[in-house]
Amino acid sequence: MKNLILPKTGTGGTERVTHLKEDAKKAAKYVYYFGGGKADGNESMKNLLGGKGANLAEMAGHPNLRLPVPPGFTITTDVCTYYYKNKKKYPAILKAQVQKALSAVEKDMGKRFDDPNNPLLVSVRSGARRSMPGMMETVLDIGLNEKTIKGVIKQSGDARFAYDAYRRLIMMYADVVMEKADGIVPKGNKGIRKVLDEKLEKVKHKQGYKFDTDLTVNELKTLVKDFKATVLKVLGKPFPENPYEQLWGSIGAVFSSWRGKRAIEYRLIEKIPDEWGTAVSVQAMVFGNMGNTSATGVAFTRNPGTGENKFYGEYLLNAQGEDVVAGIRTPAPVNEYSKNAQSRHLPTLEETMPDLYKQLFEIQKKLERHYKDMQDIEFTIEKGKLYMLQCRVGKRNGIAAVKMASDMYDEKMIDAKKAIMRIAPNQLVELLLPMLDPEIQKATKPIAKGLPAGPGGAKGRVVFSSIDAVKWAAKGEKVILVREETSPEDVDGMYKSQAILTTKGGMTSHAALVARGWGKCCIVGCADIEIHSDTKSFKANDGTFIKEGDWLSLDGTKGLVYKGSMGLVDIDLDKNESYTNIMKLVDKIKIIGVRTNAETPADAAQGLKFGAEGIGLFRTEHMFYGEGSDQPLFLLRKMIVSKTEDERKLALNELFRYVKKDVKDTLNIMKGYPVTIRLLDPPLHEFVPHDKEKLLQLSQELGISMNLLKRRVLALHENNPMLGHRGVRLGVSYPEVTEMQVRAILEATGELLLAGQKAFPEIMVPVTCTENELIHQKKIVDRVYKEVCDELKIKKIPYLYGTMIEIPRAALRAEKMATVADFFSFGTNDLTQMSFGFSRDDIGGFLPIYLDEKLLEDDPFMTIDQEGVGELIKFGTERGRKAKPHLKVGICGEHGGDAESVKFCHRIGMNYVSCSPFRVPIARLAAAQAALEYPIIT
Ligand code: ADP
Ligand code: MG
Ligand code: MG
């Protein structure tokens, strides 16, 4: 009764309706056959047959393929579910179905299981819906015992091979079935596999052999005897002689391995549900260990490291399955192209077995054309005959993903849609940044591990303060800034460093945010090291001691810290044709705009280079930090501690030209693309100096006493500055501050227009909560606008007036706000902070627990909390557009560069997202994927 299972092809998976009524259960199909050019299942049935089982069926049975796959059958994931629901018992009908399928395999192979003359041997293999490489178990050579081995020797004429298979079976079975599946915790953590392995090594050592293949028949025979005795002694049970007991023992062990420690941990990381379960495939054995006309290998239809369209793989002569990955012998390259430093001298498969290589080459081509994606394949050659044992979509890094997508599109293998969907937006990060040389990195042990806050690789000499970083960098040194934490005062040193390493702080700490914005390599929360500031040194938990000036290399993508100077591989995006090709498709398909956040004209240029269509957030505050900030910062401070309007105006007048220059440069770079300029936002006290020297200087300049100055500074103190005198509140209490900025913006624009350039500013008022604030500020804008037009003798200066929506009340009052504002930009950092009541700077204390305990799915500062904060955004957008149907709506803040958040913004019909320059390509790709996934915009 096949129709209990309703496969819906084309979704990449199988939707199933399982009737749980008793009578229906009896009729369920639990076993799917493959082999002899046909198969019950196919590739679309991964949910039921697991990835491995579904692809074995596809390879064996699809009319376009019908590849040489050893026959076998797959026991469904439903059985796994049943097994765990019913105290590790199977459905009653399973035994008969397995027996029937096994008979079919026997017929196909012309051998019989448990036949002393011509025995069939099988493997029992695991396979979940999504591949969980190496996480579950496989048992090979099942069916061998004292009797059947005679038959194997007779049929193969190769006693050495037979005993080699036998010793493998005993080792695997004892390990996987008798120990692990039975939950036996080995004494002193030394498992049975290790015990047996040592025995093998001892023999090799004694005989002076290098490889397993050097062992003679007699040595193997003795080993088998020894293995059996050891199993009995260590595990208290004999290795089972009965092949059926071996078969069912292995099936049970594979199901059990779904709940093994490794598998559970892997599922947690990869977010694979526990309910899925694994399928079990039982398959006739073919032997790569039958001497030098036999071999086994793994290969990729394209190079998974570079994406190059070249067949790439490794093989071992006279070996079985796991040997290739286990690294017992160095695998040889399948062809010239696959050679590496270690395998350069080894003969290729193309040389040793040219005909078989040709066959394999044709098959992999066929497979790739069939699946229309790069395949990762496993094959075995038995006495000159090739068998396919596995295929699946191969994993690849970001660079390869882009190249393959672009090439396959060019080759007309896939359409634009598929090409775009093939690349995970975050994979693009790898293309944008230099990284540590992967070969060297593989061979080096990290000294510490932290949180991967800013991706890419970097190397430099260690310094422990921002001031030192600046000093050393000025001398042309490459430095890595190592601190417990960073603060805005460190920004200059951070900027001058190759990378930043902090021992405290989380993924949203100051260092992390700043570094990510710059696309700078950064590791935070690295508790493995302890800084000793007094001696300018740190010590890692592994004992490594690093002092100022020593070289360090960081992998910010993985959070790994290495001692010494490692090579970096640089990637020039402009030269990457595949990237350019893909991004052209992306821009054709995406609907939502992508802008960049920028603090300086240099950021703007970078964003533009990455494809930004404007600036969504230009913060003028930056001019008060870092290089060249001395004068503007001084003027700002002067303005802040001014008491009278006249004093303040004086300072503002001087500050004006700095603001205007910054704005003008940026508008000029953006060539008429919209530039959203935010009016001064932070609480003023942030800029006030606290050290005596600076205070003294300020008091002298202002001509007031130190005491008076101190009192003025004290008056600025707030208990809760984040919710204090900041944003539009500054503009309301000091209208002249708004006036100065608006004048700078409009004059800059007007002058550019008069010079024949294009410029389009959008004036954005931050931290608003009522339309009255917007009305209040608009009056200033209107007045200044008229004045500037008159002054420059210009009729019209195009600009928009709008607001940042970052206070929940503003979202709720959106309809009213929109009567005054031409645009909204959701400031999702603050909106999240104020919606949750989570302080952005202090979540380190509890957020990890919230995530661990699954109280929250994700860090809401990393990806928009769609059901809470997202509702506010949606509501605000809808209400705003009710008042003003063409209200421009965008988002600025870290979320603009998060793929899921971009997709959300697309779905609710925003006009654009804005993110830091280095996230722009990621946002563009995510935007195109969103347009493909959700083509209808409401
Ligand atoms: P994994 O999922 O860990 O890759 P597999 O089920 O693919 O485990 O098995 C590991 C290896 O065992 C395979 O790569 C293959 O070389 C070998 N193997 C499995 N089944 C057979 C078989 N029927 N004949 C020969 N080798 C096999
Ligand atoms: Mg495999
Ligand atoms: Mg804000």
Short mmCIF file of C-alpha atoms in Angstrom, two decimals, residues 631-791:
data_model
loop_
_atom_site.label_atom_id
_atom_site.label_comp_id
_atom_site.label_asym_id
_atom_site.label_seq_id
_atom_site.Cartn_x
_atom_site.Cartn_y
_atom_site.Cartn_z
CA GLN A 631 39.61 71.14 16.31
CA PRO A 632 35.98 70.17 15.69
CA LEU A 633 35.90 68.31 19.00
CA PHE A 634 37.25 71.34 20.78
CA LEU A 635 34.62 73.54 19.19
CA LEU A 636 31.90 71.10 20.06
CA ARG A 637 33.05 71.07 23.66
CA LYS A 638 33.06 74.78 23.67
CA MET A 639 29.50 74.75 22.43
CA ILE A 640 28.46 72.20 25.02
CA VAL A 641 29.71 74.10 28.03
CA SER A 642 28.47 77.43 26.76
CA LYS A 643 25.92 78.96 29.03
CA THR A 644 24.34 81.67 26.94
CA GLU A 645 22.90 81.53 23.47
CA ASP A 646 25.52 84.02 22.30
CA GLU A 647 28.39 81.91 23.61
CA ARG A 648 26.89 78.89 21.98
CA LYS A 649 26.32 80.61 18.67
CA LEU A 650 29.89 81.71 18.59
CA ALA A 651 31.11 78.16 18.94
CA LEU A 652 28.54 76.87 16.48
CA ASN A 653 29.60 79.37 13.88
CA GLU A 654 33.10 78.01 14.03
CA LEU A 655 31.90 74.43 13.96
CA PHE A 656 29.68 75.13 10.97
CA ARG A 657 32.41 74.93 8.34
CA TYR A 658 33.52 71.48 9.53
CA VAL A 659 30.03 70.11 9.33
CA LYS A 660 29.44 71.68 5.96
CA LYS A 661 32.66 70.31 4.52
CA ASP A 662 31.92 66.78 5.70
CA VAL A 663 28.40 66.91 4.32
CA LYS A 664 29.49 68.44 1.06
CA ASP A 665 32.24 65.89 0.46
CA THR A 666 29.82 63.08 1.12
CA LEU A 667 27.03 64.46 -1.06
CA ASN A 668 29.57 64.99 -3.79
CA ILE A 669 30.83 61.41 -3.64
CA MET A 670 27.28 60.09 -3.76
CA LYS A 671 26.53 61.98 -7.02
CA GLY A 672 22.88 62.62 -6.46
CA TYR A 673 22.05 59.38 -4.71
CA PRO A 674 20.02 60.19 -1.60
CA VAL A 675 22.04 60.84 1.54
CA THR A 676 20.20 60.66 4.85
CA ILE A 677 21.95 62.99 7.26
CA ARG A 678 21.06 62.57 10.89
CA LEU A 679 21.08 65.61 13.11
CA LEU A 680 23.27 65.43 16.19
CA ASP A 681 22.11 62.48 18.26
CA PRO A 682 24.25 61.53 21.28
CA PRO A 683 23.87 62.96 24.76
CA LEU A 684 26.25 65.89 24.97
CA HIS A 685 28.08 64.75 28.08
CA GLU A 686 29.66 62.00 25.96
CA PHE A 687 31.87 64.65 24.43
CA VAL A 688 32.85 66.42 27.59
CA PRO A 689 36.48 65.92 28.60
CA HIS A 690 37.18 64.43 31.98
CA ASP A 691 40.92 64.78 32.26
CA LYS A 692 42.33 67.82 33.97
CA GLU A 693 44.58 68.96 31.18
CA LYS A 694 41.80 69.15 28.62
CA LEU A 695 39.48 70.87 31.10
CA LEU A 696 42.09 73.46 31.86
CA GLN A 697 42.64 74.16 28.19
CA LEU A 698 38.92 74.57 27.71
CA SER A 699 38.50 76.93 30.62
CA GLN A 700 41.31 79.11 29.29
CA GLU A 701 39.82 79.23 25.79
CA LEU A 702 36.41 80.11 27.15
CA GLY A 703 37.80 82.55 29.61
CA ILE A 704 35.94 81.05 32.51
CA SER A 705 37.24 79.63 35.77
CA MET A 706 37.87 75.93 36.27
CA ASN A 707 35.26 75.90 38.98
CA LEU A 708 32.60 77.33 36.75
CA LEU A 709 33.52 74.94 33.97
CA LYS A 710 33.35 71.99 36.32
CA ARG A 711 29.94 73.05 37.51
CA ARG A 712 28.71 73.29 33.95
CA VAL A 713 30.05 69.87 33.17
CA LEU A 714 28.45 68.48 36.30
CA ALA A 715 25.14 69.97 35.29
CA LEU A 716 25.26 67.89 32.14
CA HIS A 717 25.46 64.68 34.14
CA GLU A 718 22.47 62.40 33.64
CA ASN A 719 21.46 59.26 35.44
CA ASN A 720 20.24 57.62 32.29
CA PRO A 721 21.87 59.31 29.34
CA MET A 722 20.53 56.84 26.78
CA LEU A 723 17.07 58.10 27.68
CA GLY A 724 18.21 61.60 28.47
CA HIS A 725 18.92 64.90 26.87
CA ARG A 726 19.76 63.72 23.38
CA GLY A 727 18.47 63.53 19.79
CA VAL A 728 15.69 65.94 18.89
CA ARG A 729 15.57 67.03 22.53
CA LEU A 730 18.85 68.83 21.94
CA GLY A 731 17.39 70.51 18.89
CA VAL A 732 14.35 71.61 20.85
CA SER A 733 16.31 73.05 23.77
CA TYR A 734 19.06 74.49 21.56
CA PRO A 735 17.36 75.41 18.25
CA GLU A 736 20.60 77.01 17.10
CA VAL A 737 22.22 73.54 17.03
CA THR A 738 19.62 72.34 14.55
CA GLU A 739 19.87 75.57 12.63
CA MET A 740 23.62 75.28 12.19
CA GLN A 741 23.38 71.73 10.85
CA VAL A 742 20.46 72.41 8.54
CA ARG A 743 22.24 75.43 7.15
CA ALA A 744 25.37 73.39 6.54
CA ILE A 745 23.37 70.72 4.71
CA LEU A 746 21.37 73.09 2.54
CA GLU A 747 24.29 75.34 1.70
CA ALA A 748 26.42 72.35 0.77
CA THR A 749 23.63 71.06 -1.47
CA GLY A 750 22.94 74.44 -3.03
CA GLU A 751 26.58 75.05 -3.79
CA LEU A 752 26.98 71.63 -5.39
CA LEU A 753 23.94 72.27 -7.57
CA LEU A 754 25.29 75.63 -8.61
CA ALA A 755 28.53 73.94 -9.55
CA GLY A 756 26.60 71.60 -11.81
CA GLN A 757 26.78 68.58 -9.51
CA LYS A 758 23.93 66.47 -8.28
CA ALA A 759 23.10 66.25 -4.60
CA PHE A 760 20.13 65.00 -2.65
CA PRO A 761 20.10 65.24 1.13
CA GLU A 762 17.47 63.81 3.42
CA ILE A 763 17.44 65.58 6.78
CA MET A 764 16.67 63.13 9.54
CA VAL A 765 15.57 64.04 13.05
CA PRO A 766 16.52 61.37 15.62
CA VAL A 767 14.85 60.12 18.81
CA THR A 768 11.43 61.59 18.18
CA CYS A 769 8.29 60.46 19.97
CA THR A 770 5.66 63.02 18.94
CA GLU A 771 4.76 64.84 15.75
CA ASN A 772 5.07 68.09 17.68
CA GLU A 773 8.83 67.66 17.82
CA LEU A 774 8.88 67.28 14.08
CA ILE A 775 6.71 70.36 13.62
CA HIS A 776 8.99 72.31 15.95
CA GLN A 777 12.12 71.40 14.02
CA LYS A 778 10.45 71.81 10.64
CA LYS A 779 9.89 75.47 11.38
CA ILE A 780 13.63 75.93 11.73
CA VAL A 781 14.27 74.00 8.53
CA ASP A 782 11.73 76.06 6.59
CA ARG A 783 13.21 79.31 7.80
CA VAL A 784 16.79 78.31 7.07
CA TYR A 785 15.74 76.95 3.67
CA LYS A 786 14.39 80.31 2.63
CA GLU A 787 17.44 82.10 3.89
CA VAL A 788 19.83 79.79 2.05
CA CYS A 789 17.85 80.00 -1.19
CA ASP A 790 17.94 83.78 -1.00
CA GLU A 791 21.58 83.85 -0.08
#
